[in-house]
Coordinates of C-alpha atoms and ligand atoms in Angstrom, one line a residue:
M345 CA 23.3 9.7 -15.1
H346 CA 20.6 12.3 -16.0
I347 CA 16.9 11.1 -15.4
T348 CA 14.1 13.2 -16.5
H349 CA 10.5 12.5 -15.0
V350 CA 7.4 13.3 -16.7
V351 CA 4.1 13.9 -14.7
G352 CA 1.0 15.8 -15.4
A353 CA -2.0 14.6 -13.8
R354 CA -3.0 14.2 -10.2
P355 CA -2.4 10.4 -9.7
N356 CA 1.3 10.9 -11.5
F357 CA 2.3 13.0 -8.1
M358 CA 1.9 10.3 -5.7
K359 CA 4.0 8.0 -7.9
V360 CA 6.8 10.3 -9.0
A361 CA 7.6 11.6 -5.3
P362 CA 8.8 7.9 -3.9
V363 CA 10.9 7.1 -7.1
F364 CA 12.6 10.9 -7.1
R365 CA 13.1 10.5 -3.3
A366 CA 14.8 6.8 -3.8
L367 CA 16.8 8.2 -6.8
R368 CA 18.3 10.9 -4.9
E369 CA 20.2 8.4 -2.7
Y370 CA 22.6 7.7 -6.0
S371 CA 25.4 10.6 -6.2
T372 CA 25.8 9.9 -9.7
V373 CA 22.1 10.6 -10.5
R374 CA 20.9 14.0 -11.4
Q375 CA 17.2 14.5 -11.9
T376 CA 14.7 16.7 -13.6
V377 CA 10.9 16.6 -13.2
V378 CA 8.9 17.9 -16.0
H379 CA 5.1 18.8 -15.2
T380 CA 3.1 19.0 -18.4
G381 CA 0.4 21.0 -16.8
Q382 CA -2.2 18.7 -18.0
H383 CA -3.7 19.3 -14.1
Y384 CA -3.4 22.9 -13.2
D385 CA -5.8 23.9 -10.5
F386 CA -3.9 24.5 -7.2
N387 CA -6.0 21.5 -5.5
M388 CA -5.2 19.1 -8.3
S389 CA -1.8 20.0 -8.7
D390 CA 0.4 22.3 -6.5
V391 CA -0.6 21.1 -3.3
F392 CA 0.6 17.7 -4.1
F393 CA 4.2 18.9 -4.7
Q394 CA 3.9 20.8 -1.5
E395 CA 2.6 17.7 0.6
L396 CA 4.7 15.4 -0.9
G397 CA 8.1 17.0 -0.3
I398 CA 9.5 17.0 -3.9
G399 CA 9.8 20.7 -4.4
A400 CA 8.2 22.4 -7.3
P401 CA 8.8 20.6 -10.9
D402 CA 12.0 22.1 -12.9
V403 CA 9.8 22.8 -15.9
N404 CA 6.0 23.2 -16.2
L405 CA 4.8 23.2 -20.1
Q406 CA 1.4 24.4 -19.0
V407 CA -0.6 22.6 -21.7
G408 CA -3.9 22.9 -19.9
S409 CA -7.0 21.1 -20.8
G410 CA -8.3 20.1 -24.3
S411 CA -9.5 17.4 -26.6
H412 CA -7.6 14.0 -26.1
A413 CA -5.6 15.0 -29.5
Q414 CA -4.9 18.6 -28.5
Q415 CA -3.6 17.6 -25.1
T416 CA -1.3 15.1 -26.4
A417 CA -0.1 17.1 -29.4
N418 CA 0.6 20.1 -27.2
I419 CA 2.6 18.0 -24.7
M420 CA 4.7 16.2 -27.3
R421 CA 5.3 19.8 -29.1
R422 CA 6.4 21.3 -25.9
F423 CA 8.2 18.5 -24.5
E424 CA 10.4 17.6 -27.7
P425 CA 12.8 20.6 -27.4
I426 CA 13.6 19.7 -23.8
V427 CA 14.5 16.3 -24.7
L428 CA 16.7 17.7 -27.5
E429 CA 18.3 20.3 -25.1
D430 CA 18.7 18.4 -22.0
K431 CA 19.5 14.8 -23.5
P432 CA 18.6 12.7 -20.6
D433 CA 20.0 9.2 -20.4
L434 CA 16.3 7.9 -19.1
V435 CA 12.8 9.5 -19.1
L436 CA 10.5 7.9 -16.7
V437 CA 6.5 8.0 -17.3
Y438 CA 4.0 7.1 -14.6
G439 CA 0.6 5.6 -15.0
D440 CA -1.7 6.0 -17.8
V441 CA -2.7 9.8 -18.6
N442 CA -2.3 11.7 -21.8
S443 CA 1.1 13.1 -20.5
T444 CA 2.3 9.5 -20.0
V445 CA 1.9 8.4 -23.7
A446 CA 3.0 11.7 -25.0
A447 CA 6.2 11.8 -23.4
A448 CA 6.6 8.2 -24.5
L449 CA 6.2 8.9 -27.8
V450 CA 8.6 12.0 -28.0
C451 CA 11.4 9.7 -26.6
S452 CA 10.9 6.8 -28.8
K453 CA 11.4 8.9 -31.9
L454 CA 14.4 10.7 -30.4
M455 CA 15.9 7.0 -29.4
V456 CA 16.0 8.2 -26.0
D457 CA 15.2 5.3 -23.4
I458 CA 11.9 5.2 -21.5
G459 CA 10.8 3.6 -18.2
H460 CA 7.1 3.3 -17.4
V461 CA 6.4 3.0 -13.5
E462 CA 3.2 1.0 -13.2
A463 CA 3.4 -1.0 -16.4
G464 CA 1.4 -3.8 -17.8
L465 CA -2.0 -2.9 -16.3
R466 CA -5.0 -3.8 -18.5
S467 CA -8.7 -3.5 -18.3
F468 CA -9.0 -5.1 -21.9
D469 CA -11.7 -2.1 -22.3
R470 CA -10.5 0.0 -25.3
T471 CA -13.2 2.6 -24.5
M472 CA -11.0 3.6 -22.0
P473 CA -8.9 6.7 -23.1
E474 CA -6.3 5.1 -20.4
E475 CA -6.1 1.4 -21.7
I476 CA -4.9 3.3 -25.4
N477 CA -2.4 5.1 -23.2
R478 CA -1.4 1.9 -21.6
L479 CA -0.9 -0.3 -24.9
V480 CA 1.0 2.2 -26.6
T481 CA 3.1 3.4 -23.7
D482 CA 4.3 -0.3 -22.9
Q483 CA 5.2 -1.1 -26.4
L484 CA 7.6 1.9 -26.7
C485 CA 9.3 1.6 -23.3
N486 CA 12.7 0.0 -22.8
L487 CA 12.2 -0.7 -19.0
L488 CA 8.8 -1.9 -17.4
F489 CA 8.0 -1.6 -14.0
T490 CA 4.9 -3.9 -12.8
P491 CA 3.0 -3.3 -9.7
S492 CA 1.6 -6.9 -9.7
E493 CA 2.2 -10.3 -11.5
D494 CA -1.0 -10.2 -13.6
A495 CA 0.8 -7.3 -15.2
D496 CA 4.0 -9.3 -16.2
Q497 CA 1.8 -11.9 -17.9
N498 CA -0.3 -9.0 -19.8
L499 CA 3.2 -7.8 -21.3
I500 CA 4.5 -11.2 -22.1
Q501 CA 1.3 -12.0 -24.1
E502 CA 1.6 -8.7 -26.0
G503 CA 5.2 -9.7 -26.8
V504 CA 7.2 -7.8 -24.5
L505 CA 10.5 -9.1 -24.0
R506 CA 10.9 -10.8 -20.7
E507 CA 14.1 -9.0 -19.8
K508 CA 12.5 -5.6 -20.3
I509 CA 9.9 -6.6 -17.7
H510 CA 10.4 -5.9 -13.5
F511 CA 8.1 -6.8 -11.1
V512 CA 9.1 -4.1 -8.4
G513 CA 5.7 -3.6 -6.6
N514 CA 3.4 -0.5 -6.1
V515 CA 4.9 2.9 -5.9
M516 CA 1.6 4.4 -4.7
I517 CA 1.6 2.3 -1.7
D518 CA 5.2 3.5 -1.0
T519 CA 3.8 7.1 -0.7
L520 CA 1.0 5.8 1.4
V521 CA 3.2 3.9 4.0
R522 CA 5.3 7.0 4.4
M523 CA 2.4 9.4 4.9
L524 CA 0.1 7.3 6.7
P525 CA 1.9 8.6 10.3
S526 CA 0.8 12.3 9.4
V527 CA -2.9 11.5 8.7
E528 CA -4.1 11.7 12.2
A529 CA -3.8 15.5 12.3
R530 CA -5.9 15.9 9.0
I531 CA -9.0 13.8 10.7
P532 CA -11.6 16.7 10.6
G533 CA -12.9 17.3 14.5
D534 CA -16.6 16.8 13.1
L535 CA -16.1 13.7 11.0
P536 CA -19.2 11.2 11.7
E537 CA -18.1 8.1 13.3
R538 CA -19.7 5.9 10.2
F539 CA -19.7 7.4 6.7
A540 CA -19.1 6.6 3.1
L541 CA -16.5 8.4 0.9
L542 CA -17.3 8.8 -2.7
T543 CA -15.4 10.0 -5.8
L544 CA -16.4 9.7 -9.4
H545 CA -14.4 11.3 -12.6
R546 CA -14.3 8.5 -15.4
P547 CA -16.1 9.7 -18.5
S548 CA -18.1 6.4 -18.5
N549 CA -19.7 7.7 -15.5
V550 CA -19.8 11.3 -15.6
D551 CA -20.3 12.1 -19.1
D552 CA -23.4 9.8 -19.2
L553 CA -25.5 12.3 -17.8
R554 CA -28.6 10.3 -17.2
W555 CA -26.8 7.6 -15.7
L556 CA -25.1 10.0 -13.5
A557 CA -28.3 11.6 -12.3
D558 CA -29.7 8.2 -11.6
M559 CA -26.7 7.3 -9.4
L560 CA -26.2 10.5 -7.6
C561 CA -30.0 10.8 -6.7
A562 CA -29.8 7.1 -5.7
L563 CA -26.7 7.8 -3.4
A564 CA -28.5 11.2 -2.2
E565 CA -31.2 8.8 -0.8
F566 CA -28.9 6.3 0.4
S567 CA -27.1 9.3 2.3
T568 CA -30.0 9.4 5.2
E569 CA -29.0 6.0 6.2
L570 CA -25.1 6.5 6.1
P571 CA -23.5 10.1 5.5
I572 CA -21.9 10.4 2.3
L573 CA -18.6 12.7 1.6
F574 CA -17.9 13.5 -2.0
P575 CA -14.7 15.5 -2.8
V576 CA -15.8 16.4 -6.3
H577 CA -13.5 16.4 -9.6
P578 CA -13.5 19.4 -11.7
R579 CA -15.0 17.5 -14.5
T580 CA -17.7 16.1 -12.2
R581 CA -18.6 19.3 -10.9
D582 CA -19.1 20.7 -14.3
R583 CA -21.4 17.8 -15.2
I584 CA -23.6 18.1 -12.0
A585 CA -23.8 21.5 -12.7
K586 CA -25.1 21.1 -16.2
L587 CA -27.7 18.5 -14.7
G588 CA -28.8 21.2 -12.6
L589 CA -28.6 18.9 -9.6
N590 CA -26.7 21.1 -7.0
G591 CA -30.1 21.5 -5.1
A592 CA -31.1 17.5 -5.4
L593 CA -27.7 16.6 -3.9
A594 CA -28.1 18.8 -0.9
H595 CA -27.4 15.8 1.3
L596 CA -24.4 14.7 0.0
G597 CA -21.2 16.5 1.6
L598 CA -19.9 17.9 -1.6
L599 CA -16.3 18.9 -1.1
E600 CA -13.5 20.6 -3.3
P601 CA -10.9 18.1 -4.4
L602 CA -8.8 17.4 -1.5
P603 CA -5.0 17.3 -0.9
Y604 CA -3.2 14.0 -0.7
L605 CA -3.2 13.8 3.3
D606 CA -6.7 14.9 3.6
F607 CA -8.2 12.5 1.4
L608 CA -6.1 9.6 2.9
A609 CA -7.3 10.8 6.4
L610 CA -11.0 10.1 5.4
Q611 CA -9.9 6.8 3.6
T612 CA -8.7 5.4 6.8
R613 CA -11.9 6.4 8.8
A614 CA -14.5 5.5 6.1
T615 CA -17.0 2.5 6.6
V616 CA -16.9 2.2 2.7
V617 CA -15.3 4.0 -0.2
I618 CA -17.3 4.2 -3.7
T619 CA -15.2 5.3 -6.5
D620 CA -14.3 4.8 -10.4
S621 CA -10.6 5.9 -9.4
G622 CA -7.8 3.3 -10.4
G623 CA -5.3 4.1 -7.3
I624 CA -8.2 4.3 -4.7
Q625 CA -8.9 0.9 -5.6
E626 CA -5.3 -0.1 -4.4
E627 CA -5.3 2.3 -1.4
T628 CA -8.4 0.8 0.1
T629 CA -6.9 -2.7 -0.7
Y630 CA -3.9 -1.7 1.2
L631 CA -5.9 -0.1 4.1
G632 CA -8.5 -3.2 4.3
K633 CA -11.4 -0.7 3.8
Q634 CA -14.4 -2.1 2.0
C635 CA -14.2 -0.4 -1.7
L636 CA -17.3 -0.6 -4.4
T637 CA -15.9 0.5 -7.7
V638 CA -18.5 1.6 -10.1
R639 CA -17.0 0.2 -13.2
E640 CA -17.5 -3.0 -15.2
N641 CA -14.2 -3.8 -15.2
T642 CA -10.6 -3.0 -13.8
E643 CA -6.9 -2.7 -14.7
R644 CA -6.2 -3.9 -11.3
P645 CA -7.7 -7.2 -10.8
I646 CA -5.4 -8.3 -7.9
T647 CA -7.5 -5.5 -5.5
V648 CA -10.6 -7.7 -6.4
E649 CA -9.0 -11.5 -6.0
M650 CA -6.9 -10.5 -3.0
G651 CA -8.1 -7.2 -1.7
T652 CA -11.1 -5.5 -0.6
N653 CA -12.6 -4.3 -3.9
T654 CA -16.0 -5.1 -5.4
L655 CA -16.7 -4.3 -8.9
I656 CA -20.4 -3.4 -9.2
G657 CA -20.9 -2.0 -12.6
R658 CA -23.4 0.5 -13.7
D659 CA -26.2 -0.9 -11.6
V660 CA -28.1 1.4 -8.9
N661 CA -29.5 -1.7 -7.3
R662 CA -26.6 -3.6 -6.8
L663 CA -25.1 -0.5 -5.6
R664 CA -27.7 0.0 -3.0
A665 CA -27.6 -3.8 -1.8
E666 CA -23.8 -3.8 -1.3
L667 CA -24.1 -0.6 0.6
H668 CA -26.7 -2.3 3.0
R669 CA -24.7 -5.4 3.1
I670 CA -21.6 -3.4 4.3
I671 CA -23.7 -1.4 6.7
A672 CA -24.9 -4.7 8.3
G673 CA -21.3 -5.5 9.2
E674 CA -20.5 -7.9 6.0
R675 CA -16.8 -7.6 5.1
K676 CA -14.8 -8.8 2.5
T677 CA -11.5 -10.0 4.0
A678 CA -8.3 -9.2 2.1
H679 CA -4.5 -9.4 2.1
V680 CA -2.1 -7.0 1.0
P681 CA -0.5 -8.0 -2.3
P682 CA 3.0 -9.0 -2.9
F683 CA 5.8 -6.1 -2.8
W684 CA 2.9 -3.5 -1.7
D685 CA 5.4 -3.0 1.1
G686 CA 6.8 0.4 0.8
H687 CA 9.9 -0.2 -1.0
A688 CA 9.0 -0.5 -4.9
S689 CA 10.7 2.7 -5.6
E690 CA 14.1 1.5 -3.9
R691 CA 13.8 -1.4 -6.3
I692 CA 13.0 0.8 -9.3
A693 CA 16.0 3.0 -8.4
S694 CA 18.4 0.0 -8.0
I695 CA 17.5 -1.6 -11.4
V696 CA 17.8 1.8 -13.2
V697 CA 21.2 2.7 -11.7
H698 CA 22.8 -0.8 -12.0
Ligands
UD1_1244 C1 -7.3 12.7 -16.1 C2 -6.7 11.2 -16.9 C3 -7.4 10.2 -15.8 C4 -7.1 10.3 -14.2 C5 -7.6 11.7 -14.0 C6 -7.2 11.8 -12.4 C7 -6.2 11.0 -19.1 C8 -6.8 10.5 -20.3 N1 -7.3 11.3 -18.0 O1 -8.8 12.8 -16.3 O2 -6.8 8.7 -16.3 O3 -7.6 9.3 -13.6 O4 -6.5 12.8 -14.6 O5 -7.8 13.0 -12.1 O6 -4.8 11.6 -18.9 N2 -9.9 20.5 -15.0 C9 -10.0 21.2 -14.4 N3 -8.6 21.7 -13.5 C10 -7.5 20.8 -13.6 C11 -7.5 19.8 -14.5 C12 -8.6 19.5 -15.2 O7 -10.8 22.2 -13.9 O8 -6.6 21.0 -13.0 C13 -11.0 20.0 -15.7 C14 -11.1 20.5 -17.1 O9 -12.6 21.0 -17.5 C15 -10.8 19.3 -18.1 C16 -11.5 18.3 -17.3 O10 -11.2 18.6 -15.8 O11 -11.4 19.4 -19.3 C17 -10.7 17.0 -17.5 O12 -9.3 16.9 -17.1 P1 -8.4 16.0 -18.0 O13 -7.1 16.2 -17.4 O14 -8.4 16.2 -19.5 O15 -8.8 14.6 -17.6 P2 -9.1 13.9 -16.1 O16 -10.6 13.7 -16.3 O17 -8.8 15.0 -15.0

């Protein structure tokens, strides 16, 4: 059985690693990893392959950046000949990035079976490019592997046949569970005892320059009460430079994007994490760390209902108030959702093979 994995952007790499590893246990399975090249900087890509121990991808399509249409079309054009030549029995796609939907479109037209890892998540906000990617991908797939039961319900409501849906749990947490024992060595010696960890990269936050400036200036002011460490995504760094804010943000600890283990190490020690990422909402819930999500909605509602996540929308006053609540010692208690147990990938591998 030949399985091709397609990945392209940073959050995909933590998801493919455990599935690749679990499938390696089956001698009947041959695997190929195709990297679309959507992310290409060393810090956004290669370092993850090194740390996660899955070796270099077999193929890199080197599509690079572009508009949504350009990027999606370039992936499709370059991926199609590979599918035609390799004739895989199954293509696995991950998450909700442009690489995910592009590969699913190619395979569905060639009538090659597709499995979606992290299927069924919905923010119900079609202004998010990822929501479009999620909706289209799930309609095209033959196997849908969901991380939580709300995702099953979303798929059923969209008319997806029950027998295609498999509730397996969260593969991102598989990677976290495996890597957690290695983070101690990555804790910086000069780390403050209490600090906030900040990440921002969603277009809804960083492409609205007025809002971005308001939020970052408020956080820079707050950092006199609680130090803030801020690994900056390339898209966000570009917007900060455009705003001429580098000087005003001198108090924020601006860092380059971090490798997986270094970022996880900081999460384990942070007093609070402020983010607009999807995966970080999940990781903080697993770690029991307070998470403030600077978004109006989330495709991962279980992190709010069961976990440590609080949605604060686009409201600087609310952000300040929640931060003060947390530094005063108030905590949202949480439970780890079902099947976020480090074994989701083994369930996927077993379903795929059998
Ligand atoms: C993409 C995903 C998003 C995911 C995020 C994780 C889509 C639609 N979006 O967003 O869901 O949460 O990845 O990081 O697929 N750039 C670099 N170096 C790189 C990669 C990007 O400098 O290695 C810069 C380029 O200027 C590029 C911009 O970042 O134009 C945005 O990159 P892109 O892949 O289009 O989207 P992300 O914002 O990273």
